[in-house]
Amino acid sequence: MEFEQIYNSYWAKIYRLCLGYLGNETAAQDLAQETFITVWQKLPEFRQEASINTWIFRIATNKCLRHIKSDKSKFNTEIPVHLSEEKSSNEEKNLQLLQKFIAELPELDRLIISLELENINQAEIATIVGISESNTRVRIHRIKEKLKTKFENHGK
């Protein structure tokens, strides 16, 4: 697979993963860019032992984890100011609320649900985050329940 094809296919997914994980647009763009620099540099060495999908998401996940560990004080769970000021439809408001609730989850849960929202299958999610597939399935169910509860309790 050519780098340009990979970039065009995965840029938006990786950016959304980083945004969901970090909750900060600037950091998400930086880490998505760093992910693709790594992909560019390492693509000739890619051995295809895992799918390209798993490989790229693993690189992005590792970069997010390193970023959080090196700079926990800059982690931002706030919705970007310009997003909260925009007039939006109910769907957009619910999406922003979902992003806020995801940002409040523990690190691993944020990562898992971000991958789930990118329609990554559970076997790949398990490989990316380093837990069993059955544990992944249980965690996704619990995360969805937590998010559902947050939506139900919002505004009460």
PDB file of N, CA, C and O in Angstrom, residues 53-124:
ATOM      1  N   ASN A  53      -4.311  -1.589   9.399  1.00  0.00           N
ATOM      2  CA  ASN A  53      -5.223  -0.905  10.304  1.00  0.00           C
ATOM      3  C   ASN A  53      -4.723  -0.995  11.747  1.00  0.00           C
ATOM      4  O   ASN A  53      -4.577   0.014  12.437  1.00  0.00           O
ATOM      5  N   THR A  54      -4.445  -2.206  12.192  1.00  0.00           N
ATOM      6  CA  THR A  54      -3.974  -2.434  13.557  1.00  0.00           C
ATOM      7  C   THR A  54      -2.640  -1.721  13.792  1.00  0.00           C
ATOM      8  O   THR A  54      -2.434  -1.073  14.819  1.00  0.00           O
ATOM      9  N   TRP A  55      -1.740  -1.825  12.826  1.00  0.00           N
ATOM     10  CA  TRP A  55      -0.410  -1.223  12.946  1.00  0.00           C
ATOM     11  C   TRP A  55      -0.506   0.293  13.119  1.00  0.00           C
ATOM     12  O   TRP A  55       0.112   0.862  14.023  1.00  0.00           O
ATOM     13  N   ILE A  56      -1.284   0.945  12.283  1.00  0.00           N
ATOM     14  CA  ILE A  56      -1.390   2.409  12.341  1.00  0.00           C
ATOM     15  C   ILE A  56      -2.072   2.857  13.635  1.00  0.00           C
ATOM     16  O   ILE A  56      -1.607   3.792  14.301  1.00  0.00           O
ATOM     17  N   PHE A  57      -3.157   2.187  14.014  1.00  0.00           N
ATOM     18  CA  PHE A  57      -3.830   2.565  15.254  1.00  0.00           C
ATOM     19  C   PHE A  57      -2.941   2.304  16.464  1.00  0.00           C
ATOM     20  O   PHE A  57      -2.980   3.032  17.444  1.00  0.00           O
ATOM     21  N   ARG A  58      -2.113   1.271  16.419  1.00  0.00           N
ATOM     22  CA  ARG A  58      -1.180   0.995  17.527  1.00  0.00           C
ATOM     23  C   ARG A  58      -0.151   2.119  17.639  1.00  0.00           C
ATOM     24  O   ARG A  58       0.189   2.565  18.733  1.00  0.00           O
ATOM     25  N   ILE A  59       0.356   2.579  16.503  1.00  0.00           N
ATOM     26  CA  ILE A  59       1.322   3.695  16.520  1.00  0.00           C
ATOM     27  C   ILE A  59       0.669   4.927  17.149  1.00  0.00           C
ATOM     28  O   ILE A  59       1.239   5.576  18.032  1.00  0.00           O
ATOM     29  N   ALA A  60      -0.556   5.243  16.701  1.00  0.00           N
ATOM     30  CA  ALA A  60      -1.256   6.422  17.230  1.00  0.00           C
ATOM     31  C   ALA A  60      -1.531   6.270  18.723  1.00  0.00           C
ATOM     32  O   ALA A  60      -1.348   7.216  19.503  1.00  0.00           O
ATOM     33  N   THR A  61      -1.943   5.080  19.126  1.00  0.00           N
ATOM     34  CA  THR A  61      -2.226   4.824  20.539  1.00  0.00           C
ATOM     35  C   THR A  61      -0.972   5.021  21.386  1.00  0.00           C
ATOM     36  O   THR A  61      -1.007   5.675  22.427  1.00  0.00           O
ATOM     37  N   ASN A  62       0.136   4.474  20.940  1.00  0.00           N
ATOM     38  CA  ASN A  62       1.394   4.635  21.679  1.00  0.00           C
ATOM     39  C   ASN A  62       1.784   6.103  21.794  1.00  0.00           C
ATOM     40  O   ASN A  62       2.249   6.549  22.839  1.00  0.00           O
ATOM     41  N   LYS A  63       1.581   6.854  20.727  1.00  0.00           N
ATOM     42  CA  LYS A  63       1.924   8.286  20.773  1.00  0.00           C
ATOM     43  C   LYS A  63       1.013   9.019  21.762  1.00  0.00           C
ATOM     44  O   LYS A  63       1.493   9.875  22.508  1.00  0.00           O
ATOM     45  N   CYS A  64      -0.272   8.666  21.774  1.00  0.00           N
ATOM     46  CA  CYS A  64      -1.193   9.293  22.733  1.00  0.00           C
ATOM     47  C   CYS A  64      -0.783   8.959  24.161  1.00  0.00           C
ATOM     48  O   CYS A  64      -0.757   9.839  25.028  1.00  0.00           O
ATOM     49  N   LEU A  65      -0.468   7.691  24.410  1.00  0.00           N
ATOM     50  CA  LEU A  65      -0.077   7.285  25.768  1.00  0.00           C
ATOM     51  C   LEU A  65       1.195   8.001  26.214  1.00  0.00           C
ATOM     52  O   LEU A  65       1.278   8.489  27.343  1.00  0.00           O
ATOM     53  N   ARG A  66       2.175   8.077  25.325  1.00  0.00           N
ATOM     54  CA  ARG A  66       3.425   8.780  25.669  1.00  0.00           C
ATOM     55  C   ARG A  66       3.163  10.252  25.935  1.00  0.00           C
ATOM     56  O   ARG A  66       3.735  10.837  26.854  1.00  0.00           O
ATOM     57  N   HIS A  67       2.296  10.850  25.122  1.00  0.00           N
ATOM     58  CA  HIS A  67       1.984  12.262  25.295  1.00  0.00           C
ATOM     59  C   HIS A  67       1.342  12.500  26.666  1.00  0.00           C
ATOM     60  O   HIS A  67       1.717  13.435  27.376  1.00  0.00           O
ATOM     61  N   ILE A  68       0.397  11.661  27.026  1.00  0.00           N
ATOM     62  CA  ILE A  68      -0.294  11.828  28.311  1.00  0.00           C
ATOM     63  C   ILE A  68       0.675  11.623  29.467  1.00  0.00           C
ATOM     64  O   ILE A  68       0.680  12.387  30.428  1.00  0.00           O
ATOM     65  N   LYS A  69       1.528  10.600  29.357  1.00  0.00           N
ATOM     66  CA  LYS A  69       2.473  10.340  30.437  1.00  0.00           C
ATOM     67  C   LYS A  69       3.482  11.466  30.594  1.00  0.00           C
ATOM     68  O   LYS A  69       3.874  11.802  31.696  1.00  0.00           O
ATOM     69  N   SER A  70       3.915  12.048  29.477  1.00  0.00           N
ATOM     70  CA  SER A  70       4.936  13.093  29.547  1.00  0.00           C
ATOM     71  C   SER A  70       4.361  14.452  29.906  1.00  0.00           C
ATOM     72  O   SER A  70       5.070  15.339  30.313  1.00  0.00           O
ATOM     73  N   ASP A  71       3.060  14.605  29.730  1.00  0.00           N
ATOM     74  CA  ASP A  71       2.503  15.935  29.928  1.00  0.00           C
ATOM     75  C   ASP A  71       1.089  15.876  30.501  1.00  0.00           C
ATOM     76  O   ASP A  71       0.168  16.469  29.957  1.00  0.00           O
ATOM     77  N   LYS A  72       0.933  15.218  31.613  1.00  0.00           N
ATOM     78  CA  LYS A  72      -0.407  15.069  32.210  1.00  0.00           C
ATOM     79  C   LYS A  72      -1.032  16.403  32.557  1.00  0.00           C
ATOM     80  O   LYS A  72      -2.250  16.559  32.493  1.00  0.00           O
ATOM     81  N   SER A  73      -0.228  17.388  32.898  1.00  0.00           N
ATOM     82  CA  SER A  73      -0.786  18.675  33.315  1.00  0.00           C
ATOM     83  C   SER A  73      -1.500  19.407  32.192  1.00  0.00           C
ATOM     84  O   SER A  73      -2.359  20.238  32.420  1.00  0.00           O
ATOM     85  N   LYS A  74      -1.154  19.086  30.936  1.00  0.00           N
ATOM     86  CA  LYS A  74      -1.786  19.783  29.821  1.00  0.00           C
ATOM     87  C   LYS A  74      -3.039  19.086  29.326  1.00  0.00           C
ATOM     88  O   LYS A  74      -3.704  19.591  28.439  1.00  0.00           O
ATOM     89  N   PHE A  75      -3.360  17.927  29.906  1.00  0.00           N
ATOM     90  CA  PHE A  75      -4.546  17.224  29.459  1.00  0.00           C
ATOM     91  C   PHE A  75      -5.763  18.089  29.718  1.00  0.00           C
ATOM     92  O   PHE A  75      -5.946  18.646  30.775  1.00  0.00           O
ATOM     93  N   ASN A  76      -6.605  18.199  28.721  1.00  0.00           N
ATOM     94  CA  ASN A  76      -7.738  19.102  28.775  1.00  0.00           C
ATOM     95  C   ASN A  76      -9.016  18.331  28.500  1.00  0.00           C
ATOM     96  O   ASN A  76      -9.172  17.757  27.446  1.00  0.00           O
ATOM     97  N   THR A  77      -9.910  18.342  29.460  1.00  0.00           N
ATOM     98  CA  THR A  77     -11.187  17.671  29.233  1.00  0.00           C
ATOM     99  C   THR A  77     -12.265  18.665  28.826  1.00  0.00           C
ATOM    100  O   THR A  77     -13.405  18.309  28.658  1.00  0.00           O
ATOM    101  N   GLU A  78     -11.880  19.922  28.646  1.00  0.00           N
ATOM    102  CA  GLU A  78     -12.846  20.929  28.238  1.00  0.00           C
ATOM    103  C   GLU A  78     -13.124  20.825  26.752  1.00  0.00           C
ATOM    104  O   GLU A  78     -12.240  20.509  25.963  1.00  0.00           O
ATOM    105  N   ILE A  79     -14.327  21.125  26.382  1.00  0.00           N
ATOM    106  CA  ILE A  79     -14.656  21.223  24.959  1.00  0.00           C
ATOM    107  C   ILE A  79     -14.018  22.505  24.452  1.00  0.00           C
ATOM    108  O   ILE A  79     -14.062  23.529  25.132  1.00  0.00           O
ATOM    109  N   PRO A  80     -13.373  22.481  23.255  1.00  0.00           N
ATOM    110  CA  PRO A  80     -12.775  23.693  22.735  1.00  0.00           C
ATOM    111  C   PRO A  80     -13.787  24.843  22.730  1.00  0.00           C
ATOM    112  O   PRO A  80     -14.959  24.651  22.402  1.00  0.00           O
ATOM    113  N   VAL A  81     -13.312  26.035  23.084  1.00  0.00           N
ATOM    114  CA  VAL A  81     -14.181  27.194  23.246  1.00  0.00           C
ATOM    115  C   VAL A  81     -15.022  27.463  22.016  1.00  0.00           C
ATOM    116  O   VAL A  81     -16.221  27.697  22.116  1.00  0.00           O
ATOM    117  N   HIS A  82     -14.421  27.427  20.830  1.00  0.00           N
ATOM    118  CA  HIS A  82     -15.183  27.776  19.631  1.00  0.00           C
ATOM    119  C   HIS A  82     -16.309  26.779  19.364  1.00  0.00           C
ATOM    120  O   HIS A  82     -17.312  27.135  18.788  1.00  0.00           O
ATOM    121  N   LEU A  83     -16.153  25.532  19.814  1.00  0.00           N
ATOM    122  CA  LEU A  83     -17.212  24.549  19.624  1.00  0.00           C
ATOM    123  C   LEU A  83     -18.402  24.844  20.527  1.00  0.00           C
ATOM    124  O   LEU A  83     -19.542  24.703  20.121  1.00  0.00           O
ATOM    125  N   SER A  84     -18.115  25.287  21.758  1.00  0.00           N
ATOM    126  CA  SER A  84     -19.218  25.533  22.673  1.00  0.00           C
ATOM    127  C   SER A  84     -19.968  26.814  22.307  1.00  0.00           C
ATOM    128  O   SER A  84     -21.103  26.983  22.699  1.00  0.00           O
ATOM    129  N   GLU A  85     -19.344  27.708  21.542  1.00  0.00           N
ATOM    130  CA  GLU A  85     -19.991  28.953  21.172  1.00  0.00           C
ATOM    131  C   GLU A  85     -20.821  28.821  19.905  1.00  0.00           C
ATOM    132  O   GLU A  85     -21.635  29.678  19.607  1.00  0.00           O
ATOM    133  N   GLU A  86     -20.569  27.781  19.126  1.00  0.00           N
ATOM    134  CA  GLU A  86     -21.298  27.628  17.876  1.00  0.00           C
ATOM    135  C   GLU A  86     -22.743  27.242  18.150  1.00  0.00           C
ATOM    136  O   GLU A  86     -23.027  26.480  19.044  1.00  0.00           O
ATOM    137  N   LYS A  87     -23.623  27.793  17.360  1.00  0.00           N
ATOM    138  CA  LYS A  87     -25.001  27.344  17.427  1.00  0.00           C
ATOM    139  C   LYS A  87     -25.051  26.034  16.656  1.00  0.00           C
ATOM    140  O   LYS A  87     -24.533  25.923  15.567  1.00  0.00           O
ATOM    141  N   SER A  88     -25.632  25.038  17.246  1.00  0.00           N
ATOM    142  CA  SER A  88     -25.624  23.753  16.577  1.00  0.00           C
ATOM    143  C   SER A  88     -26.960  23.051  16.751  1.00  0.00           C
ATOM    144  O   SER A  88     -27.748  23.364  17.618  1.00  0.00           O
ATOM    145  N   SER A  89     -27.146  22.054  15.939  1.00  0.00           N
ATOM    146  CA  SER A  89     -28.362  21.263  16.016  1.00  0.00           C
ATOM    147  C   SER A  89     -28.289  20.347  17.225  1.00  0.00           C
ATOM    148  O   SER A  89     -27.257  20.229  17.875  1.00  0.00           O
ATOM    149  N   ASN A  90     -29.386  19.686  17.534  1.00  0.00           N
ATOM    150  CA  ASN A  90     -29.397  18.742  18.648  1.00  0.00           C
ATOM    151  C   ASN A  90     -28.379  17.635  18.458  1.00  0.00           C
ATOM    152  O   ASN A  90     -27.731  17.206  19.404  1.00  0.00           O
ATOM    153  N   GLU A  91     -28.244  17.162  17.204  1.00  0.00           N
ATOM    154  CA  GLU A  91     -27.283  16.094  16.933  1.00  0.00           C
ATOM    155  C   GLU A  91     -25.860  16.555  17.243  1.00  0.00           C
ATOM    156  O   GLU A  91     -25.087  15.832  17.861  1.00  0.00           O
ATOM    157  N   GLU A  92     -25.524  17.773  16.830  1.00  0.00           N
ATOM    158  CA  GLU A  92     -24.187  18.298  17.104  1.00  0.00           C
ATOM    159  C   GLU A  92     -23.980  18.491  18.605  1.00  0.00           C
ATOM    160  O   GLU A  92     -22.904  18.229  19.125  1.00  0.00           O
ATOM    161  N   LYS A  93     -25.017  18.950  19.294  1.00  0.00           N
ATOM    162  CA  LYS A  93     -24.906  19.130  20.750  1.00  0.00           C
ATOM    163  C   LYS A  93     -24.690  17.788  21.435  1.00  0.00           C
ATOM    164  O   LYS A  93     -23.879  17.680  22.343  1.00  0.00           O
ATOM    165  N   ASN A  94     -25.420  16.772  20.968  1.00  0.00           N
ATOM    166  CA  ASN A  94     -25.233  15.444  21.549  1.00  0.00           C
ATOM    167  C   ASN A  94     -23.846  14.898  21.257  1.00  0.00           C
ATOM    168  O   ASN A  94     -23.249  14.228  22.099  1.00  0.00           O
ATOM    169  N   LEU A  95     -23.316  15.190  20.072  1.00  0.00           N
ATOM    170  CA  LEU A  95     -21.966  14.751  19.726  1.00  0.00           C
ATOM    171  C   LEU A  95     -20.943  15.415  20.636  1.00  0.00           C
ATOM    172  O   LEU A  95     -20.016  14.769  21.132  1.00  0.00           O
ATOM    173  N   GLN A  96     -21.112  16.713  20.874  1.00  0.00           N
ATOM    174  CA  GLN A  96     -20.200  17.429  21.771  1.00  0.00           C
ATOM    175  C   GLN A  96     -20.298  16.877  23.197  1.00  0.00           C
ATOM    176  O   GLN A  96     -19.293  16.731  23.881  1.00  0.00           O
ATOM    177  N   LEU A  97     -21.508  16.575  23.590  1.00  0.00           N
ATOM    178  CA  LEU A  97     -21.716  16.001  24.923  1.00  0.00           C
ATOM    179  C   LEU A  97     -21.049  14.628  25.017  1.00  0.00           C
ATOM    180  O   LEU A  97     -20.382  14.307  26.002  1.00  0.00           O
ATOM    181  N   LEU A  98     -21.188  13.831  23.957  1.00  0.00           N
ATOM    182  CA  LEU A  98     -20.542  12.523  23.923  1.00  0.00           C
ATOM    183  C   LEU A  98     -19.019  12.678  24.038  1.00  0.00           C
ATOM    184  O   LEU A  98     -18.380  11.962  24.804  1.00  0.00           O
ATOM    185  N   GLN A  99     -18.457  13.630  23.295  1.00  0.00           N
ATOM    186  CA  GLN A  99     -17.008  13.865  23.367  1.00  0.00           C
ATOM    187  C   GLN A  99     -16.601  14.260  24.786  1.00  0.00           C
ATOM    188  O   GLN A  99     -15.573  13.833  25.288  1.00  0.00           O
ATOM    189  N   LYS A 100     -17.419  15.078  25.430  1.00  0.00           N
ATOM    190  CA  LYS A 100     -17.119  15.497  26.802  1.00  0.00           C
ATOM    191  C   LYS A 100     -17.152  14.292  27.747  1.00  0.00           C
ATOM    192  O   LYS A 100     -16.244  14.116  28.556  1.00  0.00           O
ATOM    193  N   PHE A 101     -18.177  13.464  27.610  1.00  0.00           N
ATOM    194  CA  PHE A 101     -18.291  12.287  28.482  1.00  0.00           C
ATOM    195  C   PHE A 101     -17.157  11.308  28.221  1.00  0.00           C
ATOM    196  O   PHE A 101     -16.626  10.701  29.151  1.00  0.00           O
ATOM    197  N   ILE A 102     -16.764  11.133  26.968  1.00  0.00           N
ATOM    198  CA  ILE A 102     -15.641  10.248  26.644  1.00  0.00           C
ATOM    199  C   ILE A 102     -14.365  10.785  27.276  1.00  0.00           C
ATOM    200  O   ILE A 102     -13.569  10.034  27.830  1.00  0.00           O
ATOM    201  N   ALA A 103     -14.175  12.096  27.229  1.00  0.00           N
ATOM    202  CA  ALA A 103     -12.965  12.706  27.803  1.00  0.00           C
ATOM    203  C   ALA A 103     -12.891  12.483  29.313  1.00  0.00           C
ATOM    204  O   ALA A 103     -11.806  12.533  29.885  1.00  0.00           O
ATOM    205  N   GLU A 104     -14.024  12.252  29.947  1.00  0.00           N
ATOM    206  CA  GLU A 104     -14.044  12.025  31.394  1.00  0.00           C
ATOM    207  C   GLU A 104     -13.737  10.579  31.774  1.00  0.00           C
ATOM    208  O   GLU A 104     -13.546  10.278  32.948  1.00  0.00           O
ATOM    209  N   LEU A 105     -13.689   9.679  30.801  1.00  0.00           N
ATOM    210  CA  LEU A 105     -13.430   8.265  31.083  1.00  0.00           C
ATOM    211  C   LEU A 105     -11.952   8.043  31.415  1.00  0.00           C
ATOM    212  O   LEU A 105     -11.096   8.835  31.010  1.00  0.00           O
ATOM    213  N   PRO A 106     -11.632   6.941  32.093  1.00  0.00           N
ATOM    214  CA  PRO A 106     -10.211   6.591  32.302  1.00  0.00           C
ATOM    215  C   PRO A 106      -9.500   6.383  30.954  1.00  0.00           C
ATOM    216  O   PRO A 106     -10.157   6.082  29.946  1.00  0.00           O
ATOM    217  N   GLU A 107      -8.182   6.518  30.953  1.00  0.00           N
ATOM    218  CA  GLU A 107      -7.391   6.477  29.712  1.00  0.00           C
ATOM    219  C   GLU A 107      -7.722   5.281  28.823  1.00  0.00           C
ATOM    220  O   GLU A 107      -7.978   5.432  27.627  1.00  0.00           O
ATOM    221  N   LEU A 108      -7.666   4.086  29.371  1.00  0.00           N
ATOM    222  CA  LEU A 108      -7.871   2.887  28.558  1.00  0.00           C
ATOM    223  C   LEU A 108      -9.294   2.845  27.985  1.00  0.00           C
ATOM    224  O   LEU A 108      -9.497   2.484  26.828  1.00  0.00           O
ATOM    225  N   ASP A 109     -10.264   3.248  28.781  1.00  0.00           N
ATOM    226  CA  ASP A 109     -11.647   3.267  28.301  1.00  0.00           C
ATOM    227  C   ASP A 109     -11.816   4.283  27.168  1.00  0.00           C
ATOM    228  O   ASP A 109     -12.539   4.033  26.197  1.00  0.00           O
ATOM    229  N   ARG A 110     -11.169   5.438  27.288  1.00  0.00           N
ATOM    230  CA  ARG A 110     -11.228   6.447  26.209  1.00  0.00           C
ATOM    231  C   ARG A 110     -10.679   5.871  24.916  1.00  0.00           C
ATOM    232  O   ARG A 110     -11.242   6.062  23.847  1.00  0.00           O
ATOM    233  N   LEU A 111      -9.570   5.173  25.052  1.00  0.00           N
ATOM    234  CA  LEU A 111      -8.942   4.586  23.871  1.00  0.00           C
ATOM    235  C   LEU A 111      -9.847   3.528  23.250  1.00  0.00           C
ATOM    236  O   LEU A 111     -10.081   3.539  22.033  1.00  0.00           O
ATOM    237  N   ILE A 112     -10.368   2.642  24.061  1.00  0.00           N
ATOM    238  CA  ILE A 112     -11.212   1.553  23.552  1.00  0.00           C
ATOM    239  C   ILE A 112     -12.453   2.100  22.867  1.00  0.00           C
ATOM    240  O   ILE A 112     -12.785   1.696  21.752  1.00  0.00           O
ATOM    241  N   ILE A 113     -13.140   3.046  23.488  1.00  0.00           N
ATOM    242  CA  ILE A 113     -14.374   3.554  22.879  1.00  0.00           C
ATOM    243  C   ILE A 113     -14.057   4.391  21.641  1.00  0.00           C
ATOM    244  O   ILE A 113     -14.826   4.387  20.670  1.00  0.00           O
ATOM    245  N   SER A 114     -12.926   5.072  21.627  1.00  0.00           N
ATOM    246  CA  SER A 114     -12.538   5.829  20.427  1.00  0.00           C
ATOM    247  C   SER A 114     -12.301   4.884  19.255  1.00  0.00           C
ATOM    248  O   SER A 114     -12.703   5.171  18.126  1.00  0.00           O
ATOM    249  N   LEU A 115     -11.669   3.751  19.511  1.00  0.00           N
ATOM    250  CA  LEU A 115     -11.448   2.760  18.458  1.00  0.00           C
ATOM    251  C   LEU A 115     -12.768   2.136  18.019  1.00  0.00           C
ATOM    252  O   LEU A 115     -13.006   1.926  16.829  1.00  0.00           O
ATOM    253  N   GLU A 116     -13.648   1.859  18.979  1.00  0.00           N
ATOM    254  CA  GLU A 116     -14.966   1.302  18.667  1.00  0.00           C
ATOM    255  C   GLU A 116     -15.746   2.272  17.778  1.00  0.00           C
ATOM    256  O   GLU A 116     -16.399   1.862  16.815  1.00  0.00           O
ATOM    257  N   LEU A 117     -15.671   3.555  18.077  1.00  0.00           N
ATOM    258  CA  LEU A 117     -16.385   4.553  17.276  1.00  0.00           C
ATOM    259  C   LEU A 117     -15.812   4.676  15.869  1.00  0.00           C
ATOM    260  O   LEU A 117     -16.481   5.171  14.971  1.00  0.00           O
ATOM    261  N   GLU A 118     -14.578   4.230  15.689  1.00  0.00           N
ATOM    262  CA  GLU A 118     -13.972   4.218  14.348  1.00  0.00           C
ATOM    263  C   GLU A 118     -14.280   2.914  13.616  1.00  0.00           C
ATOM    264  O   GLU A 118     -13.696   2.626  12.575  1.00  0.00           O
ATOM    265  N   ASN A 119     -15.169   2.120  14.180  1.00  0.00           N
ATOM    266  CA  ASN A 119     -15.580   0.841  13.588  1.00  0.00           C
ATOM    267  C   ASN A 119     -14.431  -0.151  13.442  1.00  0.00           C
ATOM    268  O   ASN A 119     -14.397  -0.954  12.507  1.00  0.00           O
ATOM    269  N   ILE A 120     -13.476  -0.065  14.357  1.00  0.00           N
ATOM    270  CA  ILE A 120     -12.404  -1.056  14.392  1.00  0.00           C
ATOM    271  C   ILE A 120     -12.994  -2.294  15.063  1.00  0.00           C
ATOM    272  O   ILE A 120     -13.662  -2.181  16.097  1.00  0.00           O
ATOM    273  N   ASN A 121     -12.773  -3.472  14.475  1.00  0.00           N
ATOM    274  CA  ASN A 121     -13.386  -4.659  15.081  1.00  0.00           C
ATOM    275  C   ASN A 121     -12.732  -4.984  16.424  1.00  0.00           C
ATOM    276  O   ASN A 121     -11.607  -4.576  16.698  1.00  0.00           O
ATOM    277  N   GLN A 122     -13.473  -5.722  17.236  1.00  0.00           N
ATOM    278  CA  GLN A 122     -13.039  -5.950  18.616  1.00  0.00           C
ATOM    279  C   GLN A 122     -11.745  -6.749  18.711  1.00  0.00           C
ATOM    280  O   GLN A 122     -10.963  -6.550  19.629  1.00  0.00           O
ATOM    281  N   ALA A 123     -11.497  -7.632  17.767  1.00  0.00           N
ATOM    282  CA  ALA A 123     -10.233  -8.382  17.772  1.00  0.00           C
ATOM    283  C   ALA A 123      -9.057  -7.428  17.564  1.00  0.00           C
ATOM    284  O   ALA A 123      -8.016  -7.555  18.219  1.00  0.00           O
ATOM    285  N   GLU A 124      -9.221  -6.477  16.652  1.00  0.00           N
ATOM    286  CA  GLU A 124      -8.150  -5.502  16.415  1.00  0.00           C
ATOM    287  C   GLU A 124      -7.982  -4.577  17.614  1.00  0.00           C
ATOM    288  O   GLU A 124      -6.858  -4.233  17.978  1.00  0.00           O
TER     289      GLU A 124
END
